[in-house]
Amino acid sequence: MMEAKDIVICDLDGNVIDGKLQPSSDLPTHLVLYKAWPQIRAIVHTHSPWATMLAQAGVDLEPLGTTHADTFFGSVPCTRELIQEEIEGAYEEQTGQVIVKTFEERHIAPEQVPAVLVASHGPFAWGHDPKEAVENALILEQCAWMAIIDRLIDPSLSAVQLCLLDRHYQRKHGKNATYGQH
Ligand SMILES: [Zn+2]
């Protein structure tokens, strides 16, 4: 089991600053995201099964209800698949690059949609601190689970109305957020 003392401290170039162990093999992916998006301060990578099922199918997690809209302001995008050269080369760094490119090409703000599905792989989630990143990873998994079952119930189900998505996201995250009155 991992303990706090096992955490390896690295700088943004991947140099180990403190710690006795090797950093995660996924470190280059995280570094690409931290450099591209300085506003995010923590990243969580899981292979949680429901979100991973969507990633393996190569489909976005569409917003189907307010549970999704409270955290993600629109679809959680699925990246394209990495090509052979990317996989055989600097694979982990390329994974980060494809995530950043997906958000750029689709004009998605990473602070408004704090998660991604990497095709054939699994989810990454992030936040302003580690607690928020873990929460977002858990919410992503719950939303993926509900979306998959919803599509079994009704394969033609369409995304939640934009006005409802907007209302729920803004009341929790907008300038005039009232959710919880904080
Ligand atoms: Zn992984």
XYZ file of N, CA and C in Angstrom, residues 6-182:
531
model
N 5.870 7.752 0.184
C 6.220 7.133 -1.096
C 6.055 8.092 -2.275
N 5.410 9.220 -2.018
C 5.176 10.166 -3.115
C 6.500 10.786 -3.555
N 6.716 10.768 -4.869
C 7.957 11.312 -5.422
C 7.675 12.738 -5.902
N 8.484 13.681 -5.443
C 8.314 15.089 -5.847
C 9.204 15.340 -7.068
N 8.580 15.842 -8.145
C 9.333 16.137 -9.375
C 9.103 17.595 -9.767
N 10.032 18.134 -10.540
C 9.768 19.456 -11.115
C 9.069 19.268 -12.467
N 8.772 20.382 -13.122
C 7.977 20.297 -14.358
C 8.776 19.735 -15.534
N 10.079 19.526 -15.337
C 10.870 18.856 -16.369
C 11.050 17.372 -16.058
N 10.421 16.922 -14.982
C 10.483 15.502 -14.652
C 11.678 15.116 -13.801
N 12.467 16.108 -13.354
C 13.600 15.790 -12.470
C 13.073 15.494 -11.073
N 13.603 14.437 -10.448
C 13.179 14.092 -9.094
C 13.805 15.071 -8.107
N 12.940 15.712 -7.313
C 13.395 16.682 -6.315
C 13.520 16.001 -4.947
N 12.565 15.120 -4.677
C 12.567 14.450 -3.374
C 11.844 13.112 -3.493
N 12.309 12.132 -2.750
C 11.657 10.828 -2.753
C 12.632 9.729 -3.145
N 12.381 8.540 -2.602
C 13.315 7.428 -2.827
C 12.914 6.555 -4.018
N 11.652 6.647 -4.425
C 11.160 5.747 -5.476
C 11.213 6.426 -6.844
N 10.934 5.644 -7.870
C 10.840 6.184 -9.230
C 9.468 6.827 -9.405
N 9.395 7.941 -10.141
C 8.047 8.488 -10.421
C 7.270 7.556 -11.347
N 5.956 7.779 -11.413
C 5.087 6.970 -12.267
C 5.557 7.010 -13.728
N 5.381 5.894 -14.417
C 5.728 5.861 -15.855
C 4.844 6.833 -16.640
N 3.713 7.227 -16.051
C 2.807 8.163 -16.726
C 3.212 9.623 -16.506
N 4.300 9.867 -15.785
C 4.702 11.242 -15.473
C 4.729 12.159 -16.705
N 5.301 11.726 -17.850
C 5.344 12.645 -19.000
C 3.961 13.117 -19.461
N 2.941 12.279 -19.322
C 1.580 12.708 -19.676
C 1.159 13.858 -18.770
N 1.386 13.686 -17.462
C 0.991 14.707 -16.491
C 1.738 16.020 -16.746
N 3.029 15.915 -17.067
C 3.831 17.130 -17.279
C 3.306 17.933 -18.459
N 2.909 17.246 -19.535
C 2.362 17.955 -20.705
C 1.119 18.737 -20.297
N 0.252 18.116 -19.497
C -0.990 18.783 -19.091
C -0.702 19.956 -18.141
N 0.194 19.768 -17.176
C 0.515 20.867 -16.247
C 1.118 22.054 -16.986
N 1.947 21.777 -17.993
C 2.579 22.876 -18.728
C 1.572 23.590 -19.624
N 0.693 22.813 -20.264
C -0.286 23.418 -21.179
C -1.365 24.173 -20.416
N -1.700 23.675 -19.227
C -2.819 24.228 -18.463
C -2.371 24.554 -17.039
N -1.670 25.681 -16.847
C -1.155 26.009 -15.505
C -2.257 26.158 -14.453
N -3.486 26.374 -14.912
C -4.588 26.559 -13.954
C -4.971 25.258 -13.244
N -4.588 24.113 -13.791
C -4.909 22.850 -13.108
C -3.723 22.479 -12.215
N -4.040 21.985 -11.020
C -2.988 21.758 -10.017
C -2.894 20.296 -9.588
N -3.767 19.463 -10.108
C -3.721 18.047 -9.726
C -4.391 17.214 -10.820
N -3.810 16.061 -11.096
C -4.337 15.165 -12.145
C -4.451 13.765 -11.562
N -5.548 13.105 -11.889
C -5.771 11.727 -11.441
C -6.000 10.864 -12.676
N -5.277 9.769 -12.760
C -5.492 8.827 -13.859
C -5.961 7.508 -13.273
N -7.073 7.013 -13.787
C -7.595 5.716 -13.329
C -7.913 4.846 -14.543
N -8.239 3.608 -14.253
C -8.840 2.751 -15.273
C -10.204 2.321 -14.741
N -10.935 3.272 -14.156
C -12.251 2.957 -13.601
C -13.118 2.393 -14.732
N -13.808 1.280 -14.472
C -14.334 0.482 -15.591
C -15.363 1.160 -16.493
N -16.293 1.928 -15.947
C -17.343 2.467 -16.822
C -16.780 3.554 -17.739
N -15.957 4.416 -17.191
C -15.320 5.441 -18.028
C -14.368 4.779 -19.031
N -13.692 3.731 -18.590
C -12.766 3.029 -19.491
C -13.526 2.335 -20.622
N -14.721 1.848 -20.327
C -15.532 1.228 -21.401
C -15.822 2.230 -22.507
N -16.162 3.462 -22.119
C -16.402 4.494 -23.143
C -15.121 4.797 -23.907
N -13.999 4.888 -23.180
C -12.702 5.170 -23.826
C -12.360 4.062 -24.818
N -12.611 2.833 -24.419
C -12.308 1.709 -25.304
C -13.221 1.698 -26.534
N -14.450 2.168 -26.339
C -15.375 2.257 -27.479
C -15.081 3.491 -28.327
N -14.267 4.400 -27.788
C -13.889 5.601 -28.544
C -15.010 6.616 -28.658
N -15.862 6.693 -27.637
C -16.974 7.654 -27.700
C -16.909 8.644 -26.543
N -17.426 9.845 -26.792
C -17.521 10.872 -25.756
C -18.520 10.440 -24.682
N -18.353 11.016 -23.500
C -19.406 10.917 -22.485
C -20.287 12.146 -22.640
N -21.458 11.930 -23.220
C -22.375 13.055 -23.453
C -23.125 13.414 -22.170
N -23.485 14.689 -22.028
C -24.264 15.065 -20.843
C -25.715 14.613 -20.995
N -26.150 13.735 -20.119
C -27.533 13.239 -20.216
C -28.404 13.790 -19.094
N -27.802 14.417 -18.118
C -28.607 14.940 -17.013
C -27.812 15.892 -16.151
N -28.431 16.296 -15.056
C -27.830 17.350 -14.238
C -26.669 16.845 -13.377
N -26.606 15.547 -13.126
C -25.441 15.026 -12.382
C -24.171 15.351 -13.156
N -24.261 15.151 -14.457
C -23.136 15.460 -15.354
C -22.923 16.983 -15.405
N -24.039 17.711 -15.580
C -23.944 19.166 -15.788
C -23.398 19.909 -14.573
N -23.552 19.329 -13.384
C -23.027 19.983 -12.180
C -21.502 20.053 -12.188
N -20.865 19.175 -12.952
C -19.392 19.125 -12.943
C -18.782 19.374 -14.313
N -19.441 18.880 -15.365
C -18.862 18.960 -16.711
C -19.777 19.790 -17.613
N -19.209 20.883 -18.136
C -20.011 21.806 -18.946
C -19.994 21.349 -20.410
N -20.600 20.193 -20.650
C -20.649 19.621 -21.996
C -20.082 18.217 -21.983
N -19.925 17.654 -23.181
C -19.404 16.285 -23.284
C -17.986 16.197 -22.749
N -17.695 15.084 -22.074
C -16.297 14.763 -21.764
C -15.746 14.086 -23.019
N -14.767 14.728 -23.692
C -14.378 14.226 -25.006
C -13.526 12.960 -24.924
N -13.636 12.164 -25.977
C -12.730 11.028 -26.159
C -11.707 11.444 -27.218
N -10.451 11.202 -26.977
C -9.396 11.566 -27.934
C -9.437 10.644 -29.156
N -8.675 11.001 -30.154
C -8.439 10.042 -31.237
C -7.489 8.967 -30.717
N -7.362 7.885 -31.466
C -6.378 6.867 -31.091
C -4.979 7.361 -31.449
N -4.024 6.982 -30.664
C -2.643 7.305 -31.021
C -2.235 6.458 -32.230
N -1.383 7.036 -33.071
C -0.894 6.272 -34.220
C 0.352 5.482 -33.807
N 0.756 4.553 -34.667
C 1.845 3.629 -34.316
C 3.131 4.370 -33.913
N 3.486 5.414 -34.667
C 4.726 6.149 -34.351
C 4.645 6.775 -32.955
N 3.462 7.268 -32.596
C 3.304 7.875 -31.274
C 3.404 6.821 -30.167
N 2.861 5.652 -30.453
C 2.871 4.577 -29.452
C 4.283 4.025 -29.278
N 4.989 3.902 -30.371
C 6.341 3.332 -30.299
C 7.388 4.372 -29.899
N 7.027 5.651 -29.996
C 7.972 6.713 -29.621
C 7.770 7.129 -28.177
N 7.689 8.435 -27.956
C 7.510 8.966 -26.595
C 6.033 8.829 -26.220
N 5.638 7.604 -25.981
C 4.216 7.254 -25.842
C 3.490 8.086 -24.777
N 4.068 8.161 -23.587
C 3.364 8.852 -22.494
C 3.235 10.346 -22.787
N 4.289 10.923 -23.367
C 4.221 12.343 -23.722
C 3.192 12.560 -24.828
N 3.163 11.669 -25.799
C 2.186 11.786 -26.893
C 0.756 11.670 -26.378
N 0.577 10.868 -25.346
C -0.758 10.762 -24.731
C -1.182 12.133 -24.202
N -0.264 12.835 -23.548
C -0.563 14.188 -23.075
C -0.858 15.126 -24.234
N -0.047 15.019 -25.281
C -0.236 15.910 -26.439
C -1.606 15.704 -27.088
N -2.022 14.459 -27.209
C -3.306 14.196 -27.871
C -4.477 14.710 -27.015
N -4.280 14.692 -25.698
C -5.320 15.241 -24.810
C -5.433 16.761 -25.029
N -4.289 17.432 -25.004
C -4.288 18.892 -25.169
C -4.863 19.269 -26.538
N -4.447 18.528 -27.575
C -4.932 18.809 -28.935
C -6.455 18.621 -29.026
N -6.967 17.610 -28.377
C -8.417 17.354 -28.395
C -9.177 18.554 -27.837
N -8.681 19.103 -26.726
C -9.361 20.252 -26.116
C -9.227 21.495 -26.994
N -8.058 21.670 -27.614
C -7.858 22.827 -28.497
C -8.766 22.736 -29.719
N -8.736 21.597 -30.381
C -9.495 21.442 -31.625
C -10.994 21.557 -31.401
N -11.425 21.112 -30.242
C -12.866 21.139 -29.977
C -13.284 22.348 -29.139
N -12.341 23.248 -28.923
C -12.618 24.491 -28.182
C -13.267 24.213 -26.829
N -12.666 23.272 -26.109
C -13.163 22.945 -24.768
C -12.189 23.532 -23.749
N -12.732 24.198 -22.739
C -11.882 24.757 -21.681
C -11.659 23.671 -20.620
N -10.402 23.351 -20.317
C -10.141 22.251 -19.375
C -10.664 22.499 -17.974
N -10.872 23.777 -17.620
C -11.439 24.019 -16.291
C -12.960 23.849 -16.292
N -13.573 23.869 -17.473
C -15.031 23.665 -17.546
C -15.395 22.204 -17.772
N -14.476 21.444 -18.338
C -14.666 19.999 -18.521
C -13.399 19.329 -17.970
N -13.383 19.077 -16.639
C -12.134 18.651 -16.010
C -11.870 17.140 -16.107
N -12.017 16.596 -17.308
C -11.714 15.169 -17.511
C -11.658 14.885 -19.006
N -11.046 13.761 -19.328
C -10.945 13.326 -20.726
C -10.957 11.800 -20.747
N -11.370 11.262 -21.889
C -11.255 9.815 -22.110
C -10.190 9.627 -23.184
N -9.153 8.908 -22.873
C -8.117 8.643 -23.870
C -8.494 7.336 -24.584
N -8.659 7.438 -25.904
C -9.164 6.304 -26.690
C -8.340 5.036 -26.444
N -9.037 3.929 -26.313
C -8.445 2.596 -26.091
C -7.666 2.498 -24.783
N -7.811 3.492 -23.913
C -7.002 3.515 -22.692
C -7.886 3.754 -21.468
N -8.183 5.006 -21.166
C -8.992 5.265 -19.978
C -9.039 6.741 -19.660
N -9.626 7.070 -18.511
C -9.850 8.477 -18.169
C -8.692 9.146 -17.422
N -8.571 10.455 -17.621
C -7.787 11.341 -16.768
C -8.759 12.403 -16.274
N -8.627 12.787 -15.025
C -9.435 13.887 -14.464
C -8.496 14.823 -13.739
N -8.905 16.066 -13.553
C -8.025 17.041 -12.895
C -8.851 18.032 -12.102
N -8.126 18.901 -11.378
C -8.806 19.904 -10.569
C -7.820 20.908 -10.011
N -8.327 21.786 -9.156
C -7.470 22.809 -8.553
C -6.607 22.251 -7.435
N -6.998 21.087 -6.911
C -6.189 20.431 -5.877
C -6.480 18.920 -5.974
N -5.684 18.109 -5.281
C -5.860 16.646 -5.411
C -7.259 16.164 -5.035
N -7.848 16.784 -4.013
C -9.189 16.343 -3.582
C -10.195 16.544 -4.719
N -10.128 17.716 -5.354
C -11.063 18.000 -6.444
C -10.819 17.072 -7.635
N -9.573 16.766 -7.909
C -9.264 15.867 -9.036
C -9.831 14.465 -8.781
N -9.703 13.993 -7.534
C -10.252 12.667 -7.186
C -11.777 12.706 -7.277
N -12.380 13.779 -6.761
C -13.846 13.910 -6.843
C -14.309 13.880 -8.304
N -13.598 14.599 -9.154
C -13.989 14.644 -10.561
C -13.850 13.271 -11.223
N -12.818 12.522 -10.821
C -12.653 11.163 -11.362
C -13.815 10.266 -10.918
N -14.250 10.447 -9.670
C -15.368 9.640 -9.153
C -16.682 10.029 -9.825
N -16.898 11.334 -10.010
C -18.129 11.802 -10.663
C -18.152 11.329 -12.121
N -17.008 11.398 -12.774
C -16.906 10.911 -14.160
C -17.341 9.449 -14.241
N -16.857 8.647 -13.309
C -17.186 7.222 -13.332
C -18.693 7.006 -13.123
N -19.279 7.752 -12.191
C -20.722 7.625 -11.952
C -21.514 8.053 -13.189
N -21.093 9.143 -13.821
C -21.805 9.633 -15.014
C -21.656 8.642 -16.168
N -20.475 8.049 -16.313
C -20.263 7.068 -17.387
C -21.168 5.856 -17.165
N -21.232 5.423 -15.925
C -22.078 4.277 -15.572
C -23.538 4.570 -15.924
N -24.019 5.740 -15.495
C -25.423 6.077 -15.760
C -25.673 6.242 -17.259
N -24.728 6.827 -17.977
C -24.921 7.059 -19.414
C -25.000 5.736 -20.179
N -24.164 4.789 -19.792
C -24.173 3.499 -20.498
C -25.502 2.771 -20.256
N -25.956 2.784 -19.014
C -27.244 2.127 -18.706
C -28.398 2.893 -19.370
N -28.327 4.222 -19.342
C -29.374 5.025 -19.989
C -29.509 4.665 -21.474
N -28.372 4.471 -22.111
C -28.401 4.146 -23.543
C -28.936 2.739 -23.785
N -28.820 1.880 -22.796
C -29.447 0.555 -22.911
C -30.961 0.688 -22.783
N -31.387 1.562 -21.878
C -32.826 1.786 -21.675
C -33.425 2.424 -22.924
N -32.713 3.423 -23.447
C -33.201 4.144 -24.625
C -32.026 4.491 -25.532
N -31.750 3.643 -26.538
C -30.588 3.879 -27.410
C -30.650 5.203 -28.163
N -31.834 5.776 -28.311
C -31.934 7.032 -29.069
C -31.906 8.265 -28.163
N -31.646 8.046 -26.886
C -31.646 9.153 -25.917
C -30.718 10.272 -26.377
N -31.226 11.511 -26.330
C -30.354 12.625 -26.730
C -29.848 13.361 -25.493
N -28.865 14.235 -25.727
C -28.226 14.946 -24.622
C -29.234 15.847 -23.908
N -28.906 16.188 -22.679
C -29.741 17.074 -21.875
C -29.916 18.418 -22.615
N -31.024 19.112 -22.389
C -31.216 20.414 -23.044
C -30.087 21.359 -22.638
N -29.665 22.167 -23.618
C -28.561 23.106 -23.354
C -28.868 24.052 -22.202
N -30.126 24.499 -22.129
C -30.462 25.467 -21.080
C -30.355 24.834 -19.694
N -30.651 23.550 -19.591
C -30.552 22.865 -18.295
C -29.086 22.607 -17.944
N -28.304 22.226 -18.956
C -26.856 22.064 -18.767
C -26.259 23.370 -18.248
N -26.633 24.441 -18.914
C -26.121 25.757 -18.583
C -26.533 26.176 -17.168
N -27.809 25.994 -16.868
C -28.349 26.393 -15.562
C -27.610 25.681 -14.427
N -27.434 24.362 -14.576
C -26.802 23.591 -13.505
C -25.328 23.891 -13.378
N -24.657 24.013 -14.522
C -23.220 24.291 -14.441
C -22.986 25.677 -13.827
N -23.738 26.663 -14.321
C -23.504 28.039 -13.884
C -23.871 28.251 -12.418
N -24.890 27.561 -11.928
C -25.262 27.824 -10.533
C -24.223 27.250 -9.575
N -23.426 26.319 -10.076
C -22.372 25.773 -9.223
C -21.003 26.411 -9.493
N -20.748 26.772 -10.748
C -19.405 27.227 -11.112
C -19.366 28.638 -11.700
N -20.499 29.219 -12.010
C -20.513 30.533 -12.655
C -20.139 31.649 -11.684
N -20.039 32.853 -12.236
C -19.670 34.037 -11.426
C -20.606 34.207 -10.233
N -21.892 33.960 -10.508
C -22.896 34.182 -9.477
C -23.389 32.859 -8.903
N -22.459 31.953 -8.648
C -22.834 30.622 -8.174
C -23.635 30.724 -6.879
N -24.715 29.968 -6.840
C -25.544 29.972 -5.637
C -25.572 28.605 -4.980
N -25.084 27.581 -5.698
C -25.155 26.215 -5.167
C -24.402 26.120 -3.850
N -25.079 25.692 -2.795
C -24.443 25.610 -1.486
C -24.193 26.990 -0.881
N -24.569 28.030 -1.595
C -24.405 29.409 -1.122
C -22.966 29.705 -0.732
N -22.011 29.172 -1.508
C -20.629 29.569 -1.211
C -20.137 30.545 -2.261
